[in-house]
């Protein structure tokens, strides 16, 4: 059994740090790997940590080669409605219930990485009410449960890089005043679920442009399920969702985003994209715990 990084599946954290780093130009593979190994070895009690890498960075440090599908994120959409690409090298997700410990861990890792990588994006996430997005809707209802989480999220046993996972991250900036100007029934039509208790709308009233309609995608009979770990971030001036999801198949992300951004063939876009805008987009590979521990050792 190839153990995944345990932090992927640790749920319920109240405090989250999402750190995206760019590898400094001209840094050699040896120096990058050695420095990363030091940062990965840092331990902070009570902090879950997940390390993931963009395609180019992984190619520099990978002791056992790259997973077949790994690629940089490319923009999806047309005209003004686009999910932009901001591909970076390293993602570190720290989470737990101890905000102070997460802060210390974030500072320590960023300090160790400083000679080889620059922090480019930092989002501080938090549990909002009973696992709600800042729109007020429960996020995660349709997430897989139990063993189904690993089936959906991980490259299966027997395949190269088993226990690893493909990851999509996107910073979405919400326009809450326009969303909250809608009546509750209109908001529910945007999402495709009821607001208080997250019941899916019946087929006869489910709009074809609701978020549920656009994200519940089937390709050749296969449901494009993801294991979503998104968290609200921000404060009064800027706020939204740090979308984070894990998958056994990187194409699932492309398929859902094409459906949400109106380029999957029927020309319909997700109504949610009228109330929130993605400003970053990255694909990552989160190696298994064993593969992570090999970084810098060869
Ligand atoms: C502003 C950004 C987003 C917000 C606020 C948001 C919120 C939600 C909410 C409230 C639900 C319904 C409850 C649930 O099942 O979790 C949902 C479902 C879902 N979302 Fe999102 N989401 C966002 C972006 C995305 C993106 C970018 C993707 C994929 C690339 C995605 C994939 C899904 C999937 C697969 C479901 C389950 C659909 C189903 O099978 O019923 N979401 N999301």
Coordinates of C-alpha atoms and ligand atoms in Angstrom, one line a residue:
X1 CA 0.0 0.0 0.0
X2 CA 1.5 3.4 -1.1
X3 CA 0.6 5.8 1.7
X4 CA -0.6 9.2 0.6
X5 CA 0.4 12.4 2.4
X6 CA -1.9 12.1 5.4
X7 CA -2.7 15.8 5.4
X8 CA -4.8 15.4 2.3
X9 CA -7.4 13.5 4.2
X10 CA -7.4 15.3 7.6
X11 CA -10.7 17.0 7.7
X12 CA -12.3 19.6 10.0
X13 CA -9.3 22.0 10.4
X14 CA -10.3 25.5 11.5
X15 CA -7.1 27.3 10.2
X16 CA -5.4 26.9 6.9
X17 CA -2.3 28.4 5.2
X18 CA -2.0 28.0 1.4
X19 CA 1.5 29.0 0.2
X20 CA 2.5 29.0 -3.5
X21 CA 6.1 29.5 -4.4
X22 CA 8.0 30.2 -7.6
X23 CA 11.4 28.5 -8.1
X24 CA 14.0 31.2 -8.6
X25 CA 15.5 31.3 -12.1
X26 CA 18.8 29.6 -12.5
X27 CA 18.6 27.4 -9.4
X28 CA 20.0 24.0 -10.0
X29 CA 18.2 20.7 -9.4
X30 CA 20.6 19.7 -6.7
X31 CA 20.3 22.8 -4.6
X32 CA 16.5 22.8 -5.0
X33 CA 16.2 19.2 -3.9
X34 CA 18.4 19.6 -0.9
X35 CA 16.7 22.8 0.3
X36 CA 13.2 21.2 -0.2
X37 CA 14.3 18.1 1.8
X38 CA 15.2 20.5 4.7
X39 CA 11.8 22.3 4.5
X40 CA 9.9 19.0 4.2
X41 CA 11.8 17.6 7.3
X42 CA 10.7 20.6 9.5
X43 CA 8.2 19.3 12.0
X44 CA 5.6 21.4 13.9
X45 CA 3.4 19.5 16.3
X46 CA -0.3 19.6 15.4
X47 CA 0.1 20.9 11.9
X48 CA -1.1 18.9 8.9
X49 CA 1.1 19.6 5.8
X50 CA 0.7 18.7 2.1
X51 CA 3.5 19.4 -0.4
X52 CA 2.7 19.5 -4.1
X53 CA 4.7 20.5 -7.1
X54 CA 4.1 22.0 -10.6
X55 CA 5.2 19.9 -13.6
X56 CA 8.4 21.8 -14.3
X57 CA 9.5 21.8 -10.6
X58 CA 8.7 18.2 -10.2
X59 CA 10.7 17.3 -13.3
X60 CA 13.8 18.9 -11.6
X61 CA 13.4 17.1 -8.3
X62 CA 11.7 13.9 -9.1
X63 CA 13.7 10.8 -8.1
X64 CA 11.3 8.5 -9.9
X65 CA 10.2 10.4 -12.9
X66 CA 6.9 12.2 -13.6
X67 CA 3.3 10.9 -13.6
X68 CA 2.1 10.5 -17.2
X69 CA -0.6 13.2 -17.1
X70 CA 1.1 15.9 -15.2
X71 CA 1.1 19.2 -17.0
X72 CA 1.1 22.9 -16.3
X73 CA -2.4 24.5 -15.9
X74 CA -3.5 26.3 -19.2
X75 CA -6.2 29.0 -19.2
X76 CA -9.8 27.7 -19.8
X77 CA -12.6 29.8 -21.3
X78 CA -13.2 32.6 -23.8
X79 CA -13.5 36.4 -23.8
X80 CA -14.1 37.8 -20.4
X81 CA -15.0 34.5 -18.8
X82 CA -11.7 32.8 -18.3
X83 CA -10.0 30.7 -15.6
X84 CA -6.5 32.1 -15.8
X85 CA -3.2 30.2 -15.5
X86 CA -0.6 31.3 -13.0
X87 CA 1.4 28.1 -12.8
X88 CA 4.0 28.1 -10.0
X89 CA 6.5 25.6 -8.7
X90 CA 5.6 24.6 -5.1
X91 CA 2.4 24.4 -3.1
X92 CA 2.5 24.0 0.7
X93 CA -0.9 23.6 2.4
X94 CA -0.7 23.8 6.2
X95 CA -3.7 23.2 8.3
X96 CA -5.0 22.3 11.8
X97 CA -6.8 23.9 14.7
X98 CA -3.8 25.8 16.1
X99 CA -3.5 29.0 14.0
X100 CA -0.3 29.9 15.9
X101 CA 1.4 26.6 15.0
X102 CA 0.3 27.0 11.4
X103 CA 1.8 30.5 11.3
X104 CA 5.1 29.3 12.8
X105 CA 5.2 26.4 10.3
X106 CA 4.5 28.7 7.4
X107 CA 7.2 31.2 8.5
X108 CA 9.8 28.4 9.0
X109 CA 9.1 26.7 5.7
X110 CA 9.3 30.0 3.8
X111 CA 12.5 30.9 5.5
X112 CA 14.2 27.6 4.6
X113 CA 13.0 27.8 1.0
X114 CA 14.1 31.5 0.6
X115 CA 17.4 30.7 -1.2
X116 CA 15.6 28.7 -3.9
X117 CA 11.9 29.8 -4.1
X118 CA 9.9 33.0 -3.6
X119 CA 6.5 33.1 -2.0
X120 CA 4.1 34.4 -4.7
X121 CA 0.7 33.7 -3.2
X122 CA -0.4 33.4 0.4
X123 CA -4.0 32.8 1.4
X124 CA -5.1 32.4 5.0
X125 CA -8.2 30.2 5.1
X126 CA -10.7 29.5 7.9
X127 CA -13.6 27.3 8.7
X128 CA -16.8 29.4 8.1
X129 CA -19.7 28.3 10.2
X130 CA -20.6 24.6 9.5
X131 CA -18.3 24.2 6.5
X132 CA -19.9 26.8 4.4
X133 CA -18.5 28.9 1.6
X134 CA -18.8 32.7 2.2
X135 CA -21.9 32.7 0.0
X136 CA -23.5 30.9 2.9
X137 CA -23.9 27.5 1.1
X138 CA -22.5 24.3 2.6
X139 CA -19.5 23.3 0.5
X140 CA -18.5 19.6 0.3
X141 CA -21.9 17.8 0.5
X142 CA -21.3 15.7 -2.6
X143 CA -17.7 14.9 -1.6
X144 CA -16.8 11.2 -1.5
X145 CA -16.9 9.6 2.0
X146 CA -14.7 6.9 3.7
X147 CA -12.6 4.8 1.3
X148 CA -14.2 6.5 -1.6
X149 CA -12.1 9.5 -0.9
X150 CA -8.9 7.6 -1.6
X151 CA -10.4 6.0 -4.7
X152 CA -11.3 9.4 -6.1
X153 CA -8.2 11.3 -5.1
X154 CA -5.3 8.9 -5.5
X155 CA -3.4 7.3 -8.4
X156 CA -4.3 3.6 -7.8
X157 CA -2.1 0.8 -6.5
X158 CA -0.2 -0.9 -9.3
X159 CA 0.3 2.3 -11.4
X160 CA 3.5 4.3 -11.4
X161 CA 3.3 7.0 -8.6
X162 CA 0.5 5.1 -6.8
X163 CA -0.6 7.0 -3.7
X164 CA 0.1 10.3 -5.4
X165 CA -2.6 12.8 -6.4
X166 CA -3.2 15.4 -9.1
X167 CA -4.3 18.7 -7.5
X168 CA -6.0 21.8 -8.8
X169 CA -5.8 25.1 -6.9
X170 CA -7.6 28.3 -7.8
X171 CA -8.1 31.5 -5.9
X172 CA -11.6 32.7 -6.5
X173 CA -12.6 36.3 -5.5
X174 CA -16.2 36.6 -4.5
X175 CA -18.5 39.5 -5.4
X176 CA -20.7 39.0 -2.3
X177 CA -22.7 42.1 -2.5
X178 CA -24.2 41.1 -5.9
X179 CA -24.7 37.5 -4.8
X180 CA -26.5 38.6 -1.6
X181 CA -28.7 41.1 -3.6
X182 CA -30.4 37.9 -4.9
X183 CA -33.3 36.4 -3.1
X184 CA -32.7 33.1 -1.4
X185 CA -34.5 31.2 -4.1
X186 CA -32.4 33.0 -6.8
X187 CA -29.2 32.1 -4.9
X188 CA -30.3 28.5 -4.6
X189 CA -30.9 28.4 -8.4
X190 CA -27.3 29.7 -8.9
X191 CA -25.9 26.8 -6.7
X192 CA -28.4 24.1 -7.4
X193 CA -29.0 23.3 -3.7
X194 CA -31.0 24.7 -0.9
X195 CA -29.2 27.1 1.3
X196 CA -30.1 26.1 4.9
X197 CA -29.6 22.3 4.5
X198 CA -27.9 21.7 1.1
X199 CA -30.6 19.5 -0.5
X200 CA -30.2 19.2 -4.3
X201 CA -32.9 20.9 -6.3
X202 CA -35.4 18.5 -8.0
X203 CA -34.7 17.9 -11.7
X204 CA -37.8 19.9 -12.8
X205 CA -36.5 23.1 -11.1
X206 CA -32.7 22.6 -11.5
X207 CA -31.4 25.3 -13.9
X208 CA -29.0 24.0 -16.6
X209 CA -26.6 26.7 -15.6
X210 CA -26.5 26.0 -11.8
X211 CA -23.2 25.2 -10.3
X212 CA -24.3 21.6 -9.6
X213 CA -25.5 21.1 -13.2
X214 CA -22.2 22.4 -14.6
X215 CA -19.9 20.6 -12.1
X216 CA -21.7 17.2 -12.0
X217 CA -20.0 16.0 -15.3
X218 CA -20.0 12.5 -16.8
X219 CA -17.6 11.6 -19.6
X220 CA -18.2 8.2 -21.4
X221 CA -20.3 7.1 -18.4
X222 CA -17.6 8.0 -15.8
X223 CA -18.6 10.5 -13.2
X224 CA -15.8 13.2 -12.9
X225 CA -15.7 13.0 -9.1
X226 CA -13.2 15.0 -7.2
X227 CA -12.2 15.1 -3.5
X228 CA -12.6 18.8 -2.7
X229 CA -10.8 20.5 0.2
X230 CA -11.6 24.2 -0.7
X231 CA -11.6 26.7 2.2
X232 CA -12.9 30.3 2.5
X233 CA -10.2 32.9 2.8
X234 CA -9.8 36.6 3.3
X235 CA -11.4 39.6 5.2
X236 CA -13.7 42.4 4.4
X237 CA -11.7 44.0 1.5
X238 CA -11.1 40.8 -0.4
X239 CA -12.5 37.4 0.2
X240 CA -13.5 34.2 -1.6
X241 CA -12.7 30.6 -1.9
X242 CA -9.3 28.9 -2.2
X243 CA -10.5 26.1 -4.4
X244 CA -8.4 23.0 -3.8
X245 CA -9.3 19.5 -5.1
X246 CA -7.5 16.1 -5.5
X247 CA -8.1 13.6 -8.3
X248 CA -6.8 10.3 -9.6
X249 CA -7.1 11.8 -13.1
X250 CA -6.0 15.3 -14.1
X251 CA -8.4 15.4 -17.0
X252 CA -11.4 15.6 -14.6
X253 CA -10.4 19.1 -13.7
X254 CA -10.2 20.2 -17.4
X255 CA -13.6 18.5 -18.1
X256 CA -15.4 20.3 -15.2
X257 CA -13.8 23.7 -15.8
X258 CA -14.7 23.5 -19.5
X259 CA -18.3 22.8 -18.5
X260 CA -18.2 25.7 -16.0
X261 CA -16.6 28.2 -18.4
X262 CA -19.0 27.4 -21.4
X263 CA -16.5 25.7 -23.6
X264 CA -17.6 22.1 -23.3
X265 CA -19.9 22.2 -26.4
X266 CA -23.3 23.5 -25.3
X267 CA -22.1 27.1 -24.7
X268 CA -23.7 27.2 -21.2
X269 CA -21.6 28.8 -18.5
X270 CA -21.9 28.2 -14.7
X271 CA -24.0 31.0 -13.2
X272 CA -21.7 31.0 -10.2
X273 CA -19.0 32.6 -12.5
X274 CA -21.1 35.8 -12.6
X275 CA -20.6 36.1 -8.8
X276 CA -17.0 34.9 -8.3
X277 CA -13.9 35.2 -10.4
X278 CA -10.8 33.0 -10.5
X279 CA -7.6 34.9 -10.4
X280 CA -5.1 32.0 -10.2
X281 CA -4.9 28.5 -11.6
X282 CA -2.3 25.8 -11.0
X283 CA -2.0 22.0 -11.5
X284 CA 0.2 20.2 -8.9
X285 CA 1.3 16.7 -8.2
X286 CA 1.2 15.7 -4.5
X287 CA 3.5 12.6 -4.3
X288 CA 2.9 9.7 -1.9
X289 CA 4.5 10.0 1.5
X290 CA 7.3 7.6 0.4
X291 CA 8.0 9.5 -2.8
X292 CA 8.1 12.8 -1.0
X293 CA 10.6 11.4 1.5
X294 CA 13.0 10.6 -1.4
X295 CA 13.4 14.2 -2.5
X296 CA 17.0 15.2 -2.0
X297 CA 18.1 11.7 -1.3
X298 CA 19.5 10.8 -4.8
Ligands
LIG1 C1 -16.4 30.2 -6.4 C2 -16.0 28.9 -6.5 C3 -16.8 27.7 -6.0 C4 -17.8 27.7 -5.0 C5 -18.2 28.8 -4.1 C6 -18.3 26.3 -5.0 C7 -19.3 25.9 -4.2 C8 -19.9 24.7 -4.3 C9 -21.1 24.3 -3.6 C10 -21.8 25.2 -2.6 C11 -21.4 23.0 -4.0 C12 -22.7 22.2 -3.6 C13 -22.4 21.4 -2.3 C14 -21.4 20.3 -2.5 O1 -21.7 19.2 -3.1 O2 -20.3 20.5 -2.2 C15 -20.5 22.6 -5.0 C16 -20.4 21.4 -5.6 C17 -19.4 21.0 -6.5 N1 -18.4 21.7 -7.0 FE1 -18.1 23.7 -6.5 N2 -17.6 25.6 -6.0 C18 -16.7 26.4 -6.6 C19 -15.9 26.1 -7.7 C20 -15.7 24.8 -8.2 C21 -14.7 24.4 -9.1 C22 -13.7 25.3 -9.8 C23 -14.9 23.1 -9.4 C24 -14.2 22.1 -10.2 C25 -13.1 22.4 -11.0 C26 -16.0 22.6 -8.5 C27 -16.5 21.3 -8.4 C28 -17.6 21.0 -7.8 C29 -18.2 19.6 -7.8 C30 -17.6 18.4 -8.6 C31 -19.3 19.6 -7.0 C32 -20.3 18.4 -6.7 C33 -21.3 18.4 -7.9 C34 -22.3 17.2 -7.7 O3 -21.9 16.1 -8.0 O4 -23.4 17.5 -7.2 N3 -16.5 23.7 -7.8 N4 -19.5 23.6 -5.1

